[in-house]
PDB file of N, CA and C in Angstrom:
ATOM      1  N   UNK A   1      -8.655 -11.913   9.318  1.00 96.00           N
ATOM      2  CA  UNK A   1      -9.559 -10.952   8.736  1.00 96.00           C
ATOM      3  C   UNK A   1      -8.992 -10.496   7.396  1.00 96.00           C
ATOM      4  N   UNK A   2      -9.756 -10.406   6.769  1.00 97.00           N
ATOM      5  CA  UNK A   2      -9.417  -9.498   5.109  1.00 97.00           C
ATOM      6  C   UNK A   2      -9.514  -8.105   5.316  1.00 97.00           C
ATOM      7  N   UNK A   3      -8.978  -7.368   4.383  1.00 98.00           N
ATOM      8  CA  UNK A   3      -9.234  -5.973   3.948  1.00 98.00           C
ATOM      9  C   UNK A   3      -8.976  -5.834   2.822  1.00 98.00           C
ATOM     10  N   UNK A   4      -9.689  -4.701   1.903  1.00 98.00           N
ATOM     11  CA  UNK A   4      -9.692  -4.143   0.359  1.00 98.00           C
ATOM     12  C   UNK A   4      -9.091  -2.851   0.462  1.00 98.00           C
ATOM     13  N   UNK A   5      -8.410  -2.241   0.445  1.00 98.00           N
ATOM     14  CA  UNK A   5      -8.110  -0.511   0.589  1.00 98.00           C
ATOM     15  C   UNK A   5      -8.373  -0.301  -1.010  1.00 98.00           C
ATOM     16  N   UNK A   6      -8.579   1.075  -1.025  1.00 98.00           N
ATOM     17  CA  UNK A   6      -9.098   1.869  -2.358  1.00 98.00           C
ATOM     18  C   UNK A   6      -7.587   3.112  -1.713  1.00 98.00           C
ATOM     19  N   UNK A   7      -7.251   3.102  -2.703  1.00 98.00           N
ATOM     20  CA  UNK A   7      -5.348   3.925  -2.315  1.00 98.00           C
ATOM     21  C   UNK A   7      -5.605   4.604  -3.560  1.00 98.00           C
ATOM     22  N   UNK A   8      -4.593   5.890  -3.283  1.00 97.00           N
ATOM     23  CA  UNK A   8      -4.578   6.966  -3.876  1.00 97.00           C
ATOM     24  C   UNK A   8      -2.836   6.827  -4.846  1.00 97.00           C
ATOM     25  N   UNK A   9      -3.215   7.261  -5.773  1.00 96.00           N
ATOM     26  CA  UNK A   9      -1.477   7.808  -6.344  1.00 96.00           C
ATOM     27  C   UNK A   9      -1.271   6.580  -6.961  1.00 96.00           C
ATOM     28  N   UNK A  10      -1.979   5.226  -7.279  1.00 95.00           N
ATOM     29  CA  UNK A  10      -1.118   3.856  -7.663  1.00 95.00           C
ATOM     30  C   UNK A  10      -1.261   4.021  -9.514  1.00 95.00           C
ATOM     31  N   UNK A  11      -0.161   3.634  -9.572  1.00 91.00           N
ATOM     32  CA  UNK A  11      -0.062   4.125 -11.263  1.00 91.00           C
ATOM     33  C   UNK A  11       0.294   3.136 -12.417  1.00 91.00           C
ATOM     34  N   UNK A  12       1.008   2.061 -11.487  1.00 92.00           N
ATOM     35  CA  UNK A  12       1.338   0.896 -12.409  1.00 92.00           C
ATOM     36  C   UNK A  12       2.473  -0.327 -11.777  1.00 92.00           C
ATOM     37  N   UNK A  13       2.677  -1.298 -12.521  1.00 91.00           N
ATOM     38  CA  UNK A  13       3.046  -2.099 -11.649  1.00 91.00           C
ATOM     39  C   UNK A  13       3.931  -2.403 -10.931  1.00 91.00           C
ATOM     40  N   UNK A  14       5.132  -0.700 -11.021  1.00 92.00           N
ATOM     41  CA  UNK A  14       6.404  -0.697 -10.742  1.00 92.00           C
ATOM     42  C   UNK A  14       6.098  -0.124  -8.790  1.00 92.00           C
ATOM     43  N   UNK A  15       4.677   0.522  -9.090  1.00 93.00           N
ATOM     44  CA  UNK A  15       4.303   0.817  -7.310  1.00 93.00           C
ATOM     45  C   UNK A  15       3.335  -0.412  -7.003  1.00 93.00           C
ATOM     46  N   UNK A  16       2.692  -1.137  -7.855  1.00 95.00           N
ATOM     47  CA  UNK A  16       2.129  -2.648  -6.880  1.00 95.00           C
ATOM     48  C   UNK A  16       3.134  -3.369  -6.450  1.00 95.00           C
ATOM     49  N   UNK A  17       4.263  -3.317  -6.917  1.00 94.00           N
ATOM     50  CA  UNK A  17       5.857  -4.313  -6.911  1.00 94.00           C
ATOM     51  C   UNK A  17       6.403  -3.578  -5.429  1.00 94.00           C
ATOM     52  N   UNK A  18       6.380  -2.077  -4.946  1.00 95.00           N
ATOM     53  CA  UNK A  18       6.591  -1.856  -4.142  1.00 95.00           C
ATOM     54  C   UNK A  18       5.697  -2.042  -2.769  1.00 95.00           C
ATOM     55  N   UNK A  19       4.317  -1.988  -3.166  1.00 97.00           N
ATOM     56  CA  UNK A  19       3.618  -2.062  -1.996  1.00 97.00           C
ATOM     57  C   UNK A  19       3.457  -3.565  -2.045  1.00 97.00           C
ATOM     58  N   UNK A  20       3.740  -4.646  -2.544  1.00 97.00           N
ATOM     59  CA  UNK A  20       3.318  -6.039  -2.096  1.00 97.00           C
ATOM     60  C   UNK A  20       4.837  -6.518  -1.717  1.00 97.00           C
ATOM     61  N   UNK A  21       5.614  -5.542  -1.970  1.00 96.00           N
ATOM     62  CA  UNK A  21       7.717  -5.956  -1.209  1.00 96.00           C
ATOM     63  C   UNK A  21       7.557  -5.421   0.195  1.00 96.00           C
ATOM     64  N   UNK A  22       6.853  -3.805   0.506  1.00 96.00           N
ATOM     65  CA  UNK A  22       6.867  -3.316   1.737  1.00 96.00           C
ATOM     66  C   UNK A  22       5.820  -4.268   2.628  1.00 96.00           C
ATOM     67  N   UNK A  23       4.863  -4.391   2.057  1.00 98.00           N
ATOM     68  CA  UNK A  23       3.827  -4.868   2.661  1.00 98.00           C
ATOM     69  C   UNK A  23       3.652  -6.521   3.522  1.00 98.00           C
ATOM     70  N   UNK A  24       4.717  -6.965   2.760  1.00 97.00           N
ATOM     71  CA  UNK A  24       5.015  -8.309   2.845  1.00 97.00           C
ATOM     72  C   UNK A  24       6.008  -7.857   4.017  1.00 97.00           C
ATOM     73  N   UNK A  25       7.002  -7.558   4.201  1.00 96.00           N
ATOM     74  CA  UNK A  25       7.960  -7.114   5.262  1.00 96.00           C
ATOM     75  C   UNK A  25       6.755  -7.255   6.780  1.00 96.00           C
ATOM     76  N   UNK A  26       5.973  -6.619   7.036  1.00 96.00           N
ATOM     77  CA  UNK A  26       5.126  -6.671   8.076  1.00 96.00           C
ATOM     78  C   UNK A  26       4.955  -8.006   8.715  1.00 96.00           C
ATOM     79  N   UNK A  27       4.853  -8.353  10.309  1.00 90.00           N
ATOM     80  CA  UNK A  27       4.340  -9.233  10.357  1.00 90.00           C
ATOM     81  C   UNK A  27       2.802  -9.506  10.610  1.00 90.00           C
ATOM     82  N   UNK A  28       2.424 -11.021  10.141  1.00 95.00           N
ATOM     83  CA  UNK A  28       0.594 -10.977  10.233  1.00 95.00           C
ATOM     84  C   UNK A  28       0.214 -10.455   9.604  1.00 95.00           C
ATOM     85  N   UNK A  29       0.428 -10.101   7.967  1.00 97.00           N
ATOM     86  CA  UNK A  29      -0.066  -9.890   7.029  1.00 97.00           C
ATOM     87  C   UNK A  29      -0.189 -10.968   5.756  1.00 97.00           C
ATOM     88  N   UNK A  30      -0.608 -11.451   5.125  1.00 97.00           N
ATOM     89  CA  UNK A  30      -0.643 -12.358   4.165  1.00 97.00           C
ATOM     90  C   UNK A  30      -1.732 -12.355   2.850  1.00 97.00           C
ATOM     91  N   UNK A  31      -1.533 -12.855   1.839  1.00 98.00           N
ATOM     92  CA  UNK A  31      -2.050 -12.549   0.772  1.00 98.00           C
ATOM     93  C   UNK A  31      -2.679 -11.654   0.152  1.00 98.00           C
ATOM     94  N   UNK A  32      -1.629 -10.822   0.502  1.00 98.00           N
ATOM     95  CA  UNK A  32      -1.222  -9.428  -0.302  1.00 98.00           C
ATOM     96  C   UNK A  32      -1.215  -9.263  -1.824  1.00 98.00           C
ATOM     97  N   UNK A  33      -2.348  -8.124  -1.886  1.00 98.00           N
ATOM     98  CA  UNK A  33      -2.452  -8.037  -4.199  1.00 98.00           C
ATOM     99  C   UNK A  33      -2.954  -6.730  -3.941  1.00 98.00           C
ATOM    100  N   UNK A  34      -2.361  -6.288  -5.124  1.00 98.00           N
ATOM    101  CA  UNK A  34      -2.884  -5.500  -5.661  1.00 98.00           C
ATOM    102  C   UNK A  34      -3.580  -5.111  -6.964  1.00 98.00           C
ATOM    103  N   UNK A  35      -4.377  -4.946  -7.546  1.00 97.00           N
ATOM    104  CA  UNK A  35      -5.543  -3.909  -8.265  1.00 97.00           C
ATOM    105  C   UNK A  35      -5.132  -2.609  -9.029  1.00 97.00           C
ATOM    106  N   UNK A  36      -4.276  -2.692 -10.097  1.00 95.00           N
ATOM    107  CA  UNK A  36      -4.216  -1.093 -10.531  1.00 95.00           C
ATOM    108  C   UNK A  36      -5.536  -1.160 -11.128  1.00 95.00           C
ATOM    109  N   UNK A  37      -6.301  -2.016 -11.925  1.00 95.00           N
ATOM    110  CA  UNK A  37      -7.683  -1.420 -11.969  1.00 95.00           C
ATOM    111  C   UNK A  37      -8.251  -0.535 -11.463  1.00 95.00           C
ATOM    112  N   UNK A  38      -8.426  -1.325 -10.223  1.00 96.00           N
ATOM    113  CA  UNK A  38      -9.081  -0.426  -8.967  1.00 96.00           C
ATOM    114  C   UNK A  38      -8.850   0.302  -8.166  1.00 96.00           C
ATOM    115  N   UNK A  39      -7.597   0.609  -8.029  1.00 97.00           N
ATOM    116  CA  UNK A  39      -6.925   1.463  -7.346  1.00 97.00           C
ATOM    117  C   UNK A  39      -6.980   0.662  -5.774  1.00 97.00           C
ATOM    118  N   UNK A  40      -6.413  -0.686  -6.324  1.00 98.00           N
ATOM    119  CA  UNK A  40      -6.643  -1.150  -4.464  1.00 98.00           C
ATOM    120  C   UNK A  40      -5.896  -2.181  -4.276  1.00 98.00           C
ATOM    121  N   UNK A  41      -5.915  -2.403  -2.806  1.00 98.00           N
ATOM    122  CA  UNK A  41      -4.676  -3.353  -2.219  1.00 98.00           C
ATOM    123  C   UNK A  41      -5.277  -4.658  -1.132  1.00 98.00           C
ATOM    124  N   UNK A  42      -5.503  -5.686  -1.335  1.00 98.00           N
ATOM    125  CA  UNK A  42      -6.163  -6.378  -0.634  1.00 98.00           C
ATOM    126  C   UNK A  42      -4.891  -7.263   0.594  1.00 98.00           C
ATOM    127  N   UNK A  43      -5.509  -7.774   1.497  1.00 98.00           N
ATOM    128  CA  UNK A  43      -4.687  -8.222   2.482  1.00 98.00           C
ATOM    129  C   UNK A  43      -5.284  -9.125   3.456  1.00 98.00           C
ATOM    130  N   UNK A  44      -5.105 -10.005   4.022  1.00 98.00           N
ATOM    131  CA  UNK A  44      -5.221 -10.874   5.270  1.00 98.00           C
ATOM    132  C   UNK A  44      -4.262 -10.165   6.494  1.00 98.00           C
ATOM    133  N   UNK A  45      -4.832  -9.935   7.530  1.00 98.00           N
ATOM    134  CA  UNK A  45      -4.371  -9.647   8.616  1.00 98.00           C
ATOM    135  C   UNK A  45      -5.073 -10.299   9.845  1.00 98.00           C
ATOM    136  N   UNK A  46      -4.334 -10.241  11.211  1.00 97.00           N
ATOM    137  CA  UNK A  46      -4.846 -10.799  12.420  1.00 97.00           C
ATOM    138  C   UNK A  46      -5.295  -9.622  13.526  1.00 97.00           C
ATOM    139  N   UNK A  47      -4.652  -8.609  13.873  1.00 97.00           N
ATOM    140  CA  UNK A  47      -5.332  -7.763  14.727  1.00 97.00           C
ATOM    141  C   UNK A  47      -5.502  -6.295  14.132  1.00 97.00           C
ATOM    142  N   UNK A  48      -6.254  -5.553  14.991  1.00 97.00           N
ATOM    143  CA  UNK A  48      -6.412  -3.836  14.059  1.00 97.00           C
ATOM    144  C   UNK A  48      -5.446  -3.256  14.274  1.00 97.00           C
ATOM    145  N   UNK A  49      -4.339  -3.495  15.222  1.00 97.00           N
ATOM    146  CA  UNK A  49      -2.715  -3.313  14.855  1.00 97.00           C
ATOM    147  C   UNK A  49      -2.578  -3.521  13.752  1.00 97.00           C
ATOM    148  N   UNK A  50      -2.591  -4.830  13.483  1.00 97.00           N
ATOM    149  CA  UNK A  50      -1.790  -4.735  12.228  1.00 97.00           C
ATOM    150  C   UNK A  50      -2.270  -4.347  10.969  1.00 97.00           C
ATOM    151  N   UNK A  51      -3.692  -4.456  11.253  1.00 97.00           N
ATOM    152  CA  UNK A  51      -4.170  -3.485  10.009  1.00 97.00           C
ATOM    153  C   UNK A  51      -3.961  -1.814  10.176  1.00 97.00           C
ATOM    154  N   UNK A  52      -3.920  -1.169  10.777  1.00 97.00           N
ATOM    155  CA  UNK A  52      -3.645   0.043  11.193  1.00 97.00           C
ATOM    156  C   UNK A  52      -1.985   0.383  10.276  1.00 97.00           C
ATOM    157  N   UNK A  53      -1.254  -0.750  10.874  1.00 97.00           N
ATOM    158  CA  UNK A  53       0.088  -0.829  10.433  1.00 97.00           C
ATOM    159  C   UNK A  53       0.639  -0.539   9.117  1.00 97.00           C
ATOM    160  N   UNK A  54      -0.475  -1.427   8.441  1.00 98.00           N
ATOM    161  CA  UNK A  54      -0.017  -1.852   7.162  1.00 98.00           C
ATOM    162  C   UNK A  54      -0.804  -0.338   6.679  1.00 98.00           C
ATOM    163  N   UNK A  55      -2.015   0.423   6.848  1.00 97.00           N
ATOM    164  CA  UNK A  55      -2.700   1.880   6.434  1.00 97.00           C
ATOM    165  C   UNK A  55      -1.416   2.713   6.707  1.00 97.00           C
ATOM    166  N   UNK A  56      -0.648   2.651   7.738  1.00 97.00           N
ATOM    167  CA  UNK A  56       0.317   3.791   8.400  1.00 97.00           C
ATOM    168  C   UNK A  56       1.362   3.735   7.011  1.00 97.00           C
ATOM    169  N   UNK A  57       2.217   1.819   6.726  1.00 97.00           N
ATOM    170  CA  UNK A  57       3.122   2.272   5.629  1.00 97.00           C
ATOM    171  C   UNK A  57       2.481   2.497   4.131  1.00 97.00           C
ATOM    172  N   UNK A  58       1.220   2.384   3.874  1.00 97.00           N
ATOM    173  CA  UNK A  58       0.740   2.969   2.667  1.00 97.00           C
ATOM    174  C   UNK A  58       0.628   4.236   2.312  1.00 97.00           C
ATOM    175  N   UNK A  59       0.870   5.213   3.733  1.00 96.00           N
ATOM    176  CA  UNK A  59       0.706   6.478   3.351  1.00 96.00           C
ATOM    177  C   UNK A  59       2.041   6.553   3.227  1.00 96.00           C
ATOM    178  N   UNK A  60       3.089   6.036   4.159  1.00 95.00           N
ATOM    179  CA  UNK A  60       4.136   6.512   4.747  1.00 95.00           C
ATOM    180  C   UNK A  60       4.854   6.329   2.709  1.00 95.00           C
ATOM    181  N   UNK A  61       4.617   5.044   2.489  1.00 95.00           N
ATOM    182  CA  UNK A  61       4.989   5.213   0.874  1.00 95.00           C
ATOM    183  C   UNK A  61       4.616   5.641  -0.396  1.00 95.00           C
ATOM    184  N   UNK A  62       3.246   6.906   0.395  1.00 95.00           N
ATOM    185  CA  UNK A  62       2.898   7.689  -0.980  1.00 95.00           C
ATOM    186  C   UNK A  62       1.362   7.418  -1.442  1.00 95.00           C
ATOM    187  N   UNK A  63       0.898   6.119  -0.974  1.00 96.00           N
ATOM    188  CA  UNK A  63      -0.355   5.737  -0.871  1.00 96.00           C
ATOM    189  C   UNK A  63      -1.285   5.397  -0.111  1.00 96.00           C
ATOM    190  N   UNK A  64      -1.794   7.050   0.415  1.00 97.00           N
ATOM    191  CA  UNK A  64      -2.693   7.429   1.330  1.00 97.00           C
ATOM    192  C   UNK A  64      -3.952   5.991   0.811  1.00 97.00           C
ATOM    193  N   UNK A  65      -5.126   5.895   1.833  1.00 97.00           N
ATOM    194  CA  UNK A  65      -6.190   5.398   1.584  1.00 97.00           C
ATOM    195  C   UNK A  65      -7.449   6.560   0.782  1.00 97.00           C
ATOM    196  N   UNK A  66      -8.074   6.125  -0.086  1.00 97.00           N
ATOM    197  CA  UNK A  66      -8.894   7.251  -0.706  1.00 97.00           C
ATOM    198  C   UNK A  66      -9.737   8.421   0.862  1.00 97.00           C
ATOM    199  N   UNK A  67      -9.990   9.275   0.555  1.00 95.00           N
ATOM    200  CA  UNK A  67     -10.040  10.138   1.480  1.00 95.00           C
ATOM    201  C   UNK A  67      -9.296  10.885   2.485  1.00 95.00           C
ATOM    202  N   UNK A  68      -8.084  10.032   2.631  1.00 94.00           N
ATOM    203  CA  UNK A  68      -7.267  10.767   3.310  1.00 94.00           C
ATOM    204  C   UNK A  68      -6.383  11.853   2.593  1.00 94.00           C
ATOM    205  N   UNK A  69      -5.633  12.593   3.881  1.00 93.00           N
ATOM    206  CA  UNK A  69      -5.133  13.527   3.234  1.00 93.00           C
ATOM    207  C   UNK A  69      -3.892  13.076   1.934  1.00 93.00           C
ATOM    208  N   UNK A  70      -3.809  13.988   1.080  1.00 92.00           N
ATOM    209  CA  UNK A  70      -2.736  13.561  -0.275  1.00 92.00           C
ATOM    210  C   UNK A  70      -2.114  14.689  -0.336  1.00 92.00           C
ATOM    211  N   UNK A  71      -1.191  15.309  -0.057  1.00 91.00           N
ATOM    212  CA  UNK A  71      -0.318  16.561  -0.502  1.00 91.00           C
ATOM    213  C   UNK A  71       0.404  15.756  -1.305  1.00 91.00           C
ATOM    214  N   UNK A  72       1.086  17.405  -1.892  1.00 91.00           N
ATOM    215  CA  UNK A  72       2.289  17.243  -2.933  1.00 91.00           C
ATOM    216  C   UNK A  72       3.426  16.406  -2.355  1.00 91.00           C
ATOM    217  N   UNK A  73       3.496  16.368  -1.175  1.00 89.00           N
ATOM    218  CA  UNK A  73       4.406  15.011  -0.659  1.00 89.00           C
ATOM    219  C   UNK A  73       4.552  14.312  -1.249  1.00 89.00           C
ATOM    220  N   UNK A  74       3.001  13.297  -0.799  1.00 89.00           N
ATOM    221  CA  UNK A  74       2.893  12.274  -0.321  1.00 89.00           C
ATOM    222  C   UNK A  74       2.940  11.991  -2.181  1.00 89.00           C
ATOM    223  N   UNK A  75       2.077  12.465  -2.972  1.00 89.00           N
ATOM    224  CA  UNK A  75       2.406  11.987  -4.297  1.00 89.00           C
ATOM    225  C   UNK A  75       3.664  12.045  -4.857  1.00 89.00           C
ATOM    226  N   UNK A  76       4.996  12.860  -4.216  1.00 86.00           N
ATOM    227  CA  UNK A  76       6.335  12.380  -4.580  1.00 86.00           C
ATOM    228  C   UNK A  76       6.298  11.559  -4.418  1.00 86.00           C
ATOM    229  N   UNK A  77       6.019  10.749  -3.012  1.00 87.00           N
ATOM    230  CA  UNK A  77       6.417   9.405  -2.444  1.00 87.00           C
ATOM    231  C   UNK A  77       6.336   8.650  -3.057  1.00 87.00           C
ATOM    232  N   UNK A  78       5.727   8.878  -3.899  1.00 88.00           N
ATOM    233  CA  UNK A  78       3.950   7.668  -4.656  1.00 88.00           C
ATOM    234  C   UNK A  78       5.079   7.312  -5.790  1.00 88.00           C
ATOM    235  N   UNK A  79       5.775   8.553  -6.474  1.00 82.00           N
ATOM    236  CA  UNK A  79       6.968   8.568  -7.806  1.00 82.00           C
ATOM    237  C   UNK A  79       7.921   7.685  -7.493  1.00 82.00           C
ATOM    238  N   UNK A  80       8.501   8.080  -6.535  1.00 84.00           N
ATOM    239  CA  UNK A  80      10.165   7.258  -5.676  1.00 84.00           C
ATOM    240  C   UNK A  80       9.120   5.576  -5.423  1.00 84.00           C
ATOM    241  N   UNK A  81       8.151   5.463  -5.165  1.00 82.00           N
ATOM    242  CA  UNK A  81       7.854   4.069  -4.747  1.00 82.00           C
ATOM    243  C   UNK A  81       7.655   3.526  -5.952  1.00 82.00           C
ATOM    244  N   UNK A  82       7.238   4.046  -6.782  1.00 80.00           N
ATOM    245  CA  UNK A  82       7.023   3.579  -8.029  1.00 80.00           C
ATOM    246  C   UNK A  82       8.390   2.850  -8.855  1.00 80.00           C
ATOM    247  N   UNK A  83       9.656   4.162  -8.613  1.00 82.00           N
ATOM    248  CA  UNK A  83      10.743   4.343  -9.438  1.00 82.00           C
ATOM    249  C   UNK A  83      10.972   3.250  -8.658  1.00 82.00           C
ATOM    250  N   UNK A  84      11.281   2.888  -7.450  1.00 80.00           N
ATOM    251  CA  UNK A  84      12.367   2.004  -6.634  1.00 80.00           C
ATOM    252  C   UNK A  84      11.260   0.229  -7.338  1.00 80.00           C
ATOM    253  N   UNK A  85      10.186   0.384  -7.333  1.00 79.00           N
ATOM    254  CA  UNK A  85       9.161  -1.008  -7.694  1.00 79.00           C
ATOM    255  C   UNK A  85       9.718  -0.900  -9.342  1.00 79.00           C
ATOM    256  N   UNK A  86      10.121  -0.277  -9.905  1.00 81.00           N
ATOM    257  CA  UNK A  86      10.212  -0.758 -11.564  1.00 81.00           C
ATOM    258  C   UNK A  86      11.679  -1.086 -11.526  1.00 81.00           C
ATOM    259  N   UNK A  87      12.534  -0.514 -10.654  1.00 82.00           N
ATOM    260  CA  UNK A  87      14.200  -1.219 -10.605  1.00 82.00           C
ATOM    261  C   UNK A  87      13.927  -2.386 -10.691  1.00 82.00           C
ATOM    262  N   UNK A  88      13.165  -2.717  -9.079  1.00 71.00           N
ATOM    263  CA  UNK A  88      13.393  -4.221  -7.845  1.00 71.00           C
ATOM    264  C   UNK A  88      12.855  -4.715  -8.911  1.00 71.00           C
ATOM    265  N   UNK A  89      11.595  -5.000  -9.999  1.00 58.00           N
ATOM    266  CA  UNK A  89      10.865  -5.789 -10.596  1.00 58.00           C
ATOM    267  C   UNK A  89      11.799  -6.909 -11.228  1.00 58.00           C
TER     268      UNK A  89
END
């Protein structure tokens, strides 16, 4: 199955570098991209585990799905995922 997420907080390519390094870590996920255009993250997955999975570490790294909740947290997170994706690049 595919999915498109529309994600919150993505700013440039030092946090697509992080969410297609975390994202890839998962298993049963595959062809993983991201969209700073669009503010989005596309993916191949096999069960709603693992899509669930892969929604759980997008928040867990700062990039809630649009509508969900966003505190001042979670947009630190969004900074540090960013900062750690423009090192690793």
């Amino acid at each position: 199955m595919e999915a498109t997420l529309k994600i919150q907080n993505l700013k440039c390519g030092g946090c697509a570098n992080t969410i297609i390094t975390k994202l890839d870590e998962l298993n049963h996920l595959s062809k993983i991209s991201v969209d700073n255009t669009n503010d989005s993250v596309s993916f191949n997955y096999l069960t709603e585990e693992d899509f669930t999975e892969a929604k759980t570490l997008l928040a867990k790294l700062g990039y809630p799905i649009v509508g969900e909740k966003n505190a001042l947290t979670t947009k630190a997170k969004s900074f540090v995922s960013c900062a750690v994706g423009r090192i690793s690049k």
